Amino acid sequence: MKDKLKIIIGKQALKKGVKELAHKISNDYKDKDPVLVGILKGSFIFMADLVRELQIPHKVDFISVASYGSGKCASGVVRWLKDLSINIEDKHVIIVEDIIDSGLTLNYIRNNLLTRNPKSLKIVTLLNKRRRRKIKIPLRYVGFFIANRFVVGYGLDYNEKYRNLPYIAQLKE
Ligand code: IMP
Ligand code: MG
């Protein structure tokens, strides 16, 4: 059956939102040389656009975890697939996430990174599904609040499809 897509955040709105986030981060992290840690795979496009709008020196690294088996259901199980290559001890770290849903994945990652004694650890997420939160996490920067709908595009997938869409769309089957 063919999936139906409804655009909820268009290309221009995304561009503007990402630019604003980069502007705030650039102001807050002057002379701090932060390490931006992208959570693969979902954050790769957001990360690429975000760093190109940053006005300050910074470093980029990635980790990869598996939180959803496949499809739309959270398993609650987090598997560590790829670790950082940069030592973040005593560094200012910013986790770059595509979307926060239950918050379980990010909570796990955050706690793990905290054990490595960064100088600071903040989170930037492009999308926030606030009403689905199962665990409280401090979010420093949020691009867009969205309703409890499954979305794809701009890095986010459904069974590895739709990551390349230049907008965020709601998926309806
Ligand atoms: P959480 O642990 O429930 O917060 O799930 C977080 C991860 O699940 C995100 O980093 C995404 O990779 C994925 N995810 C959550 N909601 C969606 C969605 O609406 N579309 C695509 N992926 C999602
Ligand atoms: Mg993700």
Short mmCIF file of C-alpha atoms and ligand atoms in Angstrom, two decimals:
data_model
loop_
_atom_site.label_atom_id
_atom_site.label_comp_id
_atom_site.label_asym_id
_atom_site.label_seq_id
_atom_site.Cartn_x
_atom_site.Cartn_y
_atom_site.Cartn_z
CA MET A 1 0.00 0.00 0.00
CA LYS A 2 1.24 3.47 -0.81
CA ASP A 3 2.03 5.84 2.08
CA LYS A 4 0.38 9.25 2.13
CA LEU A 5 2.46 12.24 3.20
CA LYS A 6 1.23 15.54 4.52
CA ILE A 7 3.80 18.31 4.84
CA ILE A 8 3.81 19.84 8.32
CA ILE A 9 7.06 21.83 8.26
CA GLY A 10 8.09 23.11 4.85
CA LYS A 11 11.56 23.67 3.47
CA GLN A 12 11.66 27.40 4.18
CA ALA A 13 10.36 27.05 7.74
CA LEU A 14 12.99 24.39 8.43
CA LYS A 15 15.73 26.62 7.07
CA LYS A 16 14.60 29.50 9.24
CA GLY A 17 14.26 27.31 12.35
CA VAL A 18 17.71 25.78 11.91
CA LYS A 19 19.25 29.18 11.34
CA GLU A 20 17.73 30.48 14.58
CA LEU A 21 19.05 27.52 16.54
CA ALA A 22 22.53 28.04 15.07
CA HIS A 23 22.36 31.70 15.96
CA LYS A 24 21.51 30.95 19.60
CA ILE A 25 24.23 28.31 19.86
CA SER A 26 26.77 30.68 18.28
CA ASN A 27 25.94 33.30 20.92
CA ASP A 28 26.04 30.87 23.84
CA TYR A 29 29.22 29.04 22.85
CA LYS A 30 31.58 31.84 21.84
CA ASP A 31 35.15 30.78 22.76
CA LYS A 32 33.91 27.40 24.04
CA ASP A 33 34.83 25.27 21.03
CA PRO A 34 31.89 22.90 21.59
CA VAL A 35 31.72 19.31 20.38
CA LEU A 36 28.46 18.67 18.54
CA VAL A 37 27.44 15.04 18.90
CA GLY A 38 24.93 13.91 16.29
CA ILE A 39 22.79 10.86 16.95
CA LEU A 40 22.79 8.75 13.80
CA LYS A 41 21.14 8.20 11.58
CA GLY A 42 18.21 10.58 11.99
CA SER A 43 20.20 13.72 12.81
CA PHE A 44 22.57 13.70 9.84
CA ILE A 45 20.76 16.24 7.70
CA PHE A 46 19.88 18.52 10.61
CA MET A 47 23.51 18.39 11.77
CA ALA A 48 24.81 19.22 8.28
CA ASP A 49 22.56 22.26 7.97
CA LEU A 50 23.07 23.38 11.58
CA VAL A 51 26.87 23.44 11.46
CA ARG A 52 26.85 25.36 8.20
CA GLU A 53 24.96 28.13 9.98
CA LEU A 54 27.26 28.17 13.05
CA GLN A 55 29.48 31.23 13.36
CA ILE A 56 31.91 29.76 15.90
CA PRO A 57 34.69 27.15 15.97
CA HIS A 58 33.36 23.73 16.91
CA LYS A 59 33.94 20.02 16.40
CA VAL A 60 31.58 17.39 15.04
CA ASP A 61 31.24 13.77 16.08
CA PHE A 62 28.58 11.07 15.87
CA ILE A 63 27.23 8.18 17.82
CA SER A 64 24.81 5.58 16.64
CA VAL A 65 22.29 3.71 18.70
CA ALA A 66 19.36 1.57 17.73
CA SER A 67 16.23 2.48 19.65
CA TYR A 68 13.41 1.41 17.38
CA GLY A 69 13.48 -2.12 15.96
CA SER A 70 11.84 -0.96 12.76
CA GLY A 71 8.64 0.84 11.96
CA LYS A 72 6.92 3.10 14.42
CA CYS A 73 7.02 1.38 17.79
CA ALA A 74 9.51 2.26 20.50
CA SER A 75 11.10 -0.85 21.94
CA GLY A 76 12.68 0.91 24.91
CA VAL A 77 15.82 -1.09 24.17
CA VAL A 78 18.90 0.91 23.25
CA ARG A 79 21.78 -0.81 21.46
CA TRP A 80 25.12 1.00 21.13
CA LEU A 81 26.28 0.72 17.50
CA LYS A 82 28.96 3.41 17.14
CA ASP A 83 30.79 5.40 19.78
CA LEU A 84 32.43 8.83 19.71
CA SER A 85 35.91 9.23 18.27
CA ILE A 86 36.60 12.45 20.22
CA ASN A 87 37.40 12.39 23.94
CA ILE A 88 34.78 14.71 25.48
CA GLU A 89 36.27 14.95 28.96
CA ASP A 90 36.36 18.62 30.01
CA LYS A 91 34.72 19.67 26.71
CA HIS A 92 31.49 21.56 26.13
CA VAL A 93 29.21 19.02 24.47
CA ILE A 94 25.97 19.57 22.58
CA ILE A 95 23.91 16.51 21.65
CA VAL A 96 22.21 17.01 18.28
CA GLU A 97 19.00 15.00 17.98
CA ASP A 98 16.38 14.85 15.25
CA ILE A 99 13.30 14.22 17.37
CA ILE A 100 12.45 13.45 20.97
CA ASP A 101 9.50 11.21 21.51
CA SER A 102 9.41 9.14 24.72
CA GLY A 103 12.84 10.51 25.61
CA LEU A 104 14.12 7.06 26.57
CA THR A 105 16.82 6.94 23.90
CA LEU A 106 18.19 10.36 24.66
CA ASN A 107 18.08 9.81 28.40
CA TYR A 108 20.21 6.73 27.99
CA ILE A 109 22.70 8.54 25.75
CA ARG A 110 22.82 11.58 28.00
CA ASN A 111 23.58 9.49 31.09
CA ASN A 112 26.29 7.62 29.24
CA LEU A 113 27.99 10.82 28.03
CA LEU A 114 27.76 12.37 31.51
CA THR A 115 29.92 9.55 32.91
CA ARG A 116 32.74 10.85 30.66
CA ASN A 117 32.88 14.14 32.58
CA PRO A 118 32.22 16.78 29.93
CA LYS A 119 32.56 20.39 31.09
CA SER A 120 28.92 20.89 30.09
CA LEU A 121 26.29 18.85 28.27
CA LYS A 122 23.28 20.38 26.54
CA ILE A 123 20.79 19.11 24.00
CA VAL A 124 19.52 20.58 20.76
CA THR A 125 16.61 18.83 19.08
CA LEU A 126 14.97 19.80 15.83
CA LEU A 127 11.59 18.35 16.83
CA ASN A 128 9.93 17.82 20.17
CA LYS A 129 6.87 15.59 20.68
CA ARG A 130 6.31 16.93 24.15
CA ARG A 131 3.15 15.01 25.00
CA ARG A 132 4.76 11.64 24.49
CA ARG A 133 7.51 12.15 27.02
CA LYS A 134 8.00 9.25 29.46
CA ILE A 135 11.01 10.71 31.18
CA LYS A 136 12.03 14.28 31.95
CA ILE A 137 15.10 15.55 30.08
CA PRO A 138 16.47 19.10 30.08
CA LEU A 139 16.33 20.42 26.51
CA ARG A 140 18.37 23.56 25.90
CA TYR A 141 17.32 24.23 22.29
CA VAL A 142 14.18 23.10 20.48
CA GLY A 143 13.44 23.83 16.82
CA PHE A 144 9.76 22.92 16.60
CA PHE A 145 7.12 21.44 18.87
CA ILE A 146 4.97 18.94 17.01
CA ALA A 147 1.85 16.93 17.79
CA ASN A 148 1.93 13.25 18.51
CA ARG A 149 2.14 12.13 14.88
CA PHE A 150 4.69 9.95 13.16
CA VAL A 151 6.77 12.14 10.88
CA VAL A 152 9.38 11.55 8.19
CA GLY A 153 11.78 13.58 6.08
CA TYR A 154 14.84 15.76 6.69
CA GLY A 155 16.73 12.74 8.04
CA LEU A 156 13.81 10.98 9.71
CA ASP A 157 12.70 7.68 8.28
CA TYR A 158 10.02 5.06 8.21
CA ASN A 159 11.77 1.71 7.66
CA GLU A 160 14.73 3.64 6.18
CA LYS A 161 12.52 5.44 3.65
CA TYR A 162 11.93 9.19 3.23
CA ARG A 163 15.12 10.49 4.91
CA ASN A 164 15.85 12.54 1.79
CA LEU A 165 12.65 14.60 1.78
CA PRO A 166 13.52 18.30 2.13
CA TYR A 167 10.55 18.88 4.49
CA ILE A 168 8.96 17.23 7.54
CA ALA A 169 5.82 15.33 6.66
CA GLN A 170 3.27 13.38 8.60
CA LEU A 171 2.97 9.80 7.46
CA LYS A 172 -0.51 8.41 6.91
CA GLU A 173 -0.99 4.89 5.66
P1 IMP B 1 12.42 8.07 21.93
O1 IMP B 1 13.41 7.22 22.65
O2 IMP B 1 11.02 7.52 22.06
O3 IMP B 1 12.49 9.52 22.32
O4 IMP B 1 12.73 7.90 20.39
C1 IMP B 1 13.69 8.67 19.81
C2 IMP B 1 14.08 8.18 18.44
O5 IMP B 1 13.02 7.48 17.77
C3 IMP B 1 14.36 9.39 17.60
O6 IMP B 1 15.69 9.78 17.73
C4 IMP B 1 14.00 8.92 16.22
O7 IMP B 1 15.11 8.32 15.62
C5 IMP B 1 12.89 7.91 16.45
N1 IMP B 1 11.56 8.56 16.26
C6 IMP B 1 10.71 9.00 17.22
N2 IMP B 1 9.61 9.55 16.69
C7 IMP B 1 9.77 9.46 15.36
C8 IMP B 1 8.97 9.91 14.24
O8 IMP B 1 7.87 10.48 14.35
N3 IMP B 1 9.48 9.65 13.00
C9 IMP B 1 10.68 9.03 12.81
N4 IMP B 1 11.47 8.62 13.82
C10 IMP B 1 11.01 8.83 15.08
MG MG B 2 17.22 9.82 16.44
#
